[in-house]
XYZ file of C-alpha atoms in Angstrom:
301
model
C 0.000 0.000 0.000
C 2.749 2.488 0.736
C 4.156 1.861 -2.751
C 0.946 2.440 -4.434
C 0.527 6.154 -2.653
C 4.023 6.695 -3.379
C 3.924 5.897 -6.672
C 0.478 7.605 -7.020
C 2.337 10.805 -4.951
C 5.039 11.107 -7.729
C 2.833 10.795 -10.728
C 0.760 13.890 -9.373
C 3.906 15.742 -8.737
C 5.183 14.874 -12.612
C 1.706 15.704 -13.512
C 1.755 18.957 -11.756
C 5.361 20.126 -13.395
C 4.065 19.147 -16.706
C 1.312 21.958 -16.137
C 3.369 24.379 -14.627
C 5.885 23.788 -17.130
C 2.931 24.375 -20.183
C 1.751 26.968 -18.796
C 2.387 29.880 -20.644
C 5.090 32.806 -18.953
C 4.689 34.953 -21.784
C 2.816 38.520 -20.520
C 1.387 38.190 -24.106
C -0.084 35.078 -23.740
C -1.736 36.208 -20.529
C -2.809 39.475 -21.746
C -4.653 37.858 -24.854
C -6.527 35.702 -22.723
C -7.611 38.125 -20.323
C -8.554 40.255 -23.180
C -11.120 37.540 -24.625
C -12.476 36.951 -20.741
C -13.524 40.481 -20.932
C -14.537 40.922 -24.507
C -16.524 37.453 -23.563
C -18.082 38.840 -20.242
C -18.739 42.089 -22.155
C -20.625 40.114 -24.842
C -22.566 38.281 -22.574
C -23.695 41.457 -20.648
C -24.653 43.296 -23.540
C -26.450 39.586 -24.420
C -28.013 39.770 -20.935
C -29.656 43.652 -21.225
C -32.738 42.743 -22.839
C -33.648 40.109 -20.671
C -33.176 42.147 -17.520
C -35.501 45.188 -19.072
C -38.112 42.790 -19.737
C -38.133 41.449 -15.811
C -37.489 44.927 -14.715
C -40.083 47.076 -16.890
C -42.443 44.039 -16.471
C -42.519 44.482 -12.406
C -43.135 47.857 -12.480
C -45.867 50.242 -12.763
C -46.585 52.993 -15.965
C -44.814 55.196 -13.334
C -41.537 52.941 -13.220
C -41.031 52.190 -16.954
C -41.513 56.283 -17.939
C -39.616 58.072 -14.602
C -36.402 60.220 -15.621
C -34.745 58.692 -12.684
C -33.455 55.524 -13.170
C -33.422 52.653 -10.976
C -31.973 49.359 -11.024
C -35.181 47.528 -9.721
C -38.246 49.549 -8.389
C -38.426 49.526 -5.036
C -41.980 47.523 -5.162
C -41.695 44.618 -7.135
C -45.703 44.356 -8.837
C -46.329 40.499 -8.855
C -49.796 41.497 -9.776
C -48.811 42.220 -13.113
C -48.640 38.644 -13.773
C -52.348 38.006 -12.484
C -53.129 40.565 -14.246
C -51.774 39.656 -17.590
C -53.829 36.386 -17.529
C -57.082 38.057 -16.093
C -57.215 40.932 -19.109
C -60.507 39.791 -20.461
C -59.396 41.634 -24.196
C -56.136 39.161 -24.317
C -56.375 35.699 -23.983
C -52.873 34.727 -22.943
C -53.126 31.689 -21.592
C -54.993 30.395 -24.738
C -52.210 32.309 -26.726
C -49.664 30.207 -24.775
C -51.360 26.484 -25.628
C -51.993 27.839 -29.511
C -48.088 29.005 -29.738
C -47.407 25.595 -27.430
C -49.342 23.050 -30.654
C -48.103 24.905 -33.161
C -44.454 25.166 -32.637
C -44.415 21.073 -31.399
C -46.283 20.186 -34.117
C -44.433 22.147 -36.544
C -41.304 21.088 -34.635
C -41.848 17.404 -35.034
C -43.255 16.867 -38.634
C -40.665 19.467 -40.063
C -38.136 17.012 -38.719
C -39.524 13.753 -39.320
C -40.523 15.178 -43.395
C -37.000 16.835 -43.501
C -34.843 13.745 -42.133
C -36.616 11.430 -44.747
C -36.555 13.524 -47.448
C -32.903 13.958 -46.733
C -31.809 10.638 -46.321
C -33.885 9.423 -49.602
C -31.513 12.360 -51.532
C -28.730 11.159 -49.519
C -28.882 7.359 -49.543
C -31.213 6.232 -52.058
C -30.328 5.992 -55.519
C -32.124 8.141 -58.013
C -31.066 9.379 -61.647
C -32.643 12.797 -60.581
C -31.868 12.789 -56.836
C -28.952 15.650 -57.368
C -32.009 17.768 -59.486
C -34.526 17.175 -57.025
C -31.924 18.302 -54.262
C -31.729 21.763 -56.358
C -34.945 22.628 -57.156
C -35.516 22.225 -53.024
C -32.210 24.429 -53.030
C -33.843 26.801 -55.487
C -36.912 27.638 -53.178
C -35.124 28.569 -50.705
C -34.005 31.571 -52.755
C -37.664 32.557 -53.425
C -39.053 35.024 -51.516
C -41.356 34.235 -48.833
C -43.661 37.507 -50.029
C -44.043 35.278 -53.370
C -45.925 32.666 -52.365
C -47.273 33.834 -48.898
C -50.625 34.812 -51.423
C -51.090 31.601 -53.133
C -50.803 30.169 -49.798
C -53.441 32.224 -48.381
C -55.242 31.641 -51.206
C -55.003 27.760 -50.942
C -55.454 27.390 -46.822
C -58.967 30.157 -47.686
C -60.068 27.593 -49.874
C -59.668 24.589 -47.788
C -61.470 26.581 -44.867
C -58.664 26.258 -42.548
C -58.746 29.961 -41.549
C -58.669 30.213 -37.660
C -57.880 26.752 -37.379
C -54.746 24.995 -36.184
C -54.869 22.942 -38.981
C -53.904 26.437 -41.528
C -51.245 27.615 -38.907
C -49.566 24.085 -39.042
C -49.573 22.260 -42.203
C -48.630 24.587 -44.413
C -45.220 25.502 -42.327
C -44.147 21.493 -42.096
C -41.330 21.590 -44.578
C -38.295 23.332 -44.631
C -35.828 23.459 -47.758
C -33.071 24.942 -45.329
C -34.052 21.453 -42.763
C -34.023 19.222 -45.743
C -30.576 20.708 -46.809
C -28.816 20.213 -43.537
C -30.256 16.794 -43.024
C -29.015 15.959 -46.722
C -25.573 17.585 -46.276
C -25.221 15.178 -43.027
C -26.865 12.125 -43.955
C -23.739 12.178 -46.873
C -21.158 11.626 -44.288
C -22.842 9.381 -42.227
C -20.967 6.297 -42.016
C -22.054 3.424 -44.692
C -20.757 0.840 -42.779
C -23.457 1.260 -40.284
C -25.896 0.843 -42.631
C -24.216 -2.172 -44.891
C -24.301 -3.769 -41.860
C -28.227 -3.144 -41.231
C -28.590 -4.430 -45.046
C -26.620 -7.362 -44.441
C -29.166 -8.455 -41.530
C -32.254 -7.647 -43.864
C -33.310 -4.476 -42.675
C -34.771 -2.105 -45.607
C -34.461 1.651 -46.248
C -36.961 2.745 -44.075
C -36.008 0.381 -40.729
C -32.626 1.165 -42.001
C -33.088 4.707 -41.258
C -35.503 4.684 -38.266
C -33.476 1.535 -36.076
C -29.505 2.955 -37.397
C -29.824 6.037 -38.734
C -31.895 8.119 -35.929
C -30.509 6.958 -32.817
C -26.977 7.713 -33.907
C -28.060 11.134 -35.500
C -29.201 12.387 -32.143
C -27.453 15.847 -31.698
C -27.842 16.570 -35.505
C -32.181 16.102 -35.002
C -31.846 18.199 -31.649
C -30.333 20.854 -33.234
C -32.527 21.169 -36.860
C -35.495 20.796 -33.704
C -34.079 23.300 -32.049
C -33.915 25.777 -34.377
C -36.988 24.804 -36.365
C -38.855 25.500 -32.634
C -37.803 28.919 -32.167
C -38.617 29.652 -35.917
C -42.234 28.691 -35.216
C -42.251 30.237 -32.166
C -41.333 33.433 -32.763
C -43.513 33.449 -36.340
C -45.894 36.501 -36.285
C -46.889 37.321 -39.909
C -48.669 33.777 -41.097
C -50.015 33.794 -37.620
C -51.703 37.051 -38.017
C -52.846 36.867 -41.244
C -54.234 32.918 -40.707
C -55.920 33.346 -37.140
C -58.293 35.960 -37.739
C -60.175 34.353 -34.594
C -58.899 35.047 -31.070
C -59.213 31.755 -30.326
C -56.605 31.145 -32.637
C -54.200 33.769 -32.298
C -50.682 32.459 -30.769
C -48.356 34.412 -28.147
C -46.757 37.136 -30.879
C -49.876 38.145 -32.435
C -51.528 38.692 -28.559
C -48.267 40.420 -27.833
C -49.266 43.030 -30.967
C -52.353 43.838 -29.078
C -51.252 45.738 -26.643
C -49.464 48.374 -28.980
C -52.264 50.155 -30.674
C -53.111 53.590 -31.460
C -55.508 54.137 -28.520
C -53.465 52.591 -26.135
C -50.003 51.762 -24.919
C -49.811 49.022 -21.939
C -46.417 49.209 -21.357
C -46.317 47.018 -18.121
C -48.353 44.589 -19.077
C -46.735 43.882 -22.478
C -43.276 44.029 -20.837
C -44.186 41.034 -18.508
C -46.178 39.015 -21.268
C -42.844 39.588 -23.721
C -40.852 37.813 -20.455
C -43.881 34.934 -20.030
C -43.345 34.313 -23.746
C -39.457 34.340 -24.034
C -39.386 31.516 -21.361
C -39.831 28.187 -23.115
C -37.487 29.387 -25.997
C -34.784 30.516 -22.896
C -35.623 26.801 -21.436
C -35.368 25.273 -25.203
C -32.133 26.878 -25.366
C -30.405 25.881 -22.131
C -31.060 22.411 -22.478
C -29.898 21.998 -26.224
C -27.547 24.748 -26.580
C -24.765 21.953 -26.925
C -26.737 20.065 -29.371
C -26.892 22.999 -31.916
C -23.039 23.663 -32.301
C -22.430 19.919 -32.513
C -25.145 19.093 -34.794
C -24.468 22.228 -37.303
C -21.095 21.182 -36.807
C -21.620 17.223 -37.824
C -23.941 18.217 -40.591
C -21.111 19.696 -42.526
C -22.175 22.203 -45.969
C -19.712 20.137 -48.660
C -21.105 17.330 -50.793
């Protein structure tokens, strides 16, 4: 036993001289990284500023938000403005919340699923026309959405989906920019995965649902995550589709209180911070997932 701790003693001490001896001496060295510590901590305050005006300006009364003097927080803190947020009788929040909810999981999950197999078919699945197909995806994505956002209108009016969940969703399911990064990864996934799946029978489709997905984790994550705050954050199809309050989602409630006979500032300040949350939640728990998943999806082909 005395060996082992004295052997397990010296290999700490090596260790330790190793990183003192890498460790850089040069004043340079040092100075550059304290120079991106504070460039980084400036970044993230100036990053930071928005969210604390909408928590500050959204606890506060009319009086707060519009004083000349300054404060860091008001001295009373108005909780009530939350109660009072979900009690307005002229906004339906919380319905605005469970509309913006459905639409962005919806949208979320069939842009992927469409995407990923539209994707791996270019990808994987050999097709004279695959690489014009692939373009002609690419080539939409270059169209204006003020183009088509007409004929849309024009198609979901027909079909009597306005005000209906069904409008909001299903005409937002595929992306061209989704099936492009799921295509550009998908190319350098590795084939020996998948020879192997072949070997024991399995088809395209099982291929891609029992190999393909549950090695292509961070890649989906990502393409979710983004495709989630993209249908969050949409305001214009919204607004133009839900014509019924019943039907309006979290951004087109958020327009109401910004009109020309009246300006609730406190009140919009804390529903902007009530409807910033899930995305802030999205984003903390796959923030990793989107770096690594841009990252492994790659842009050559």
């Amino acid at each position: 036993m005395a060996i082992r701790r004295t052997e397990t003693t010296s290999r700490s001490t090596e260790t330790g001289r190793v990183r003192r001896a890498r460790a850089p001496r040069d004043p340079r060295v040092r100075a550059g990284r304290a120079l991106r510590v504070v460039t980084v901590t400036v970044l993230a305050v100036l990053f930071l500023i928005p969210f604390y005006l909408l928590v500050r300006n959204g606890l506060a009364t009319e009086q707060d938000i519009t004083a000349p003097d300054w404060t860091f927080f008001p001295r009373d803190l108005q909780w009530s403005n939350l109660t009072e947020v979900f009690g307005d009788p002229n906004l339906p929040m919380a319905r605005a919340l469970l509309n913006s909810t459905l639409i962005a999981v919806s949208t979320t999950v069939g842009t992927v699923l469409l995407a990923s197999l539209a994707g791996y078919g270019l990808a994987r699945i050999p097709y004279r026309h695959a690489n014009l197909v692939f373009y002609a995806i690419l080539g939409t994505l270059m169209v204006p959405a003020a183009v088509t956002f007409v004929p849309s209108f024009v198609l979901v009016s027909s079909l009597g989906w306005i005000s209906t969940l069904r409008g909001l969703i299903v005409p937002t399911l595929f992306s061209a920019f989704a099936c492009f990064m799921f295509r550009q990864y998908f190319l350098g996934f590795p084939r020996e995965l998948e020879d192997a799946a072949r070997v024991d029978g399995l088809g395209y489709w099982r291929t891609y649902w029992r190999i393909v997905v549950p090695n292509s984790r961070p890649v989906f994550a990502a393409i979710g995550t983004i495709v989630f705050i993209g249908a969050w954050n949409a305001f214009l199809w919204p607004l133009v589709i839900g014509q019924d309050r019943e039907s309006w989602t979290v951004q087109v409630a958020l327009s109401t209180f910004t009109t020309a006979q009246n300006l609730n500032l406190h009140e919009l300040f804390i529903a902007a911070a009530i409807s910033i949350a899930p995305l802030v939640v999205v984003f903390v728990l796959l923030q990793r997932y989107i770096v690594a998943g841009v990252e492994r999806s790659g842009i050559d082909d």
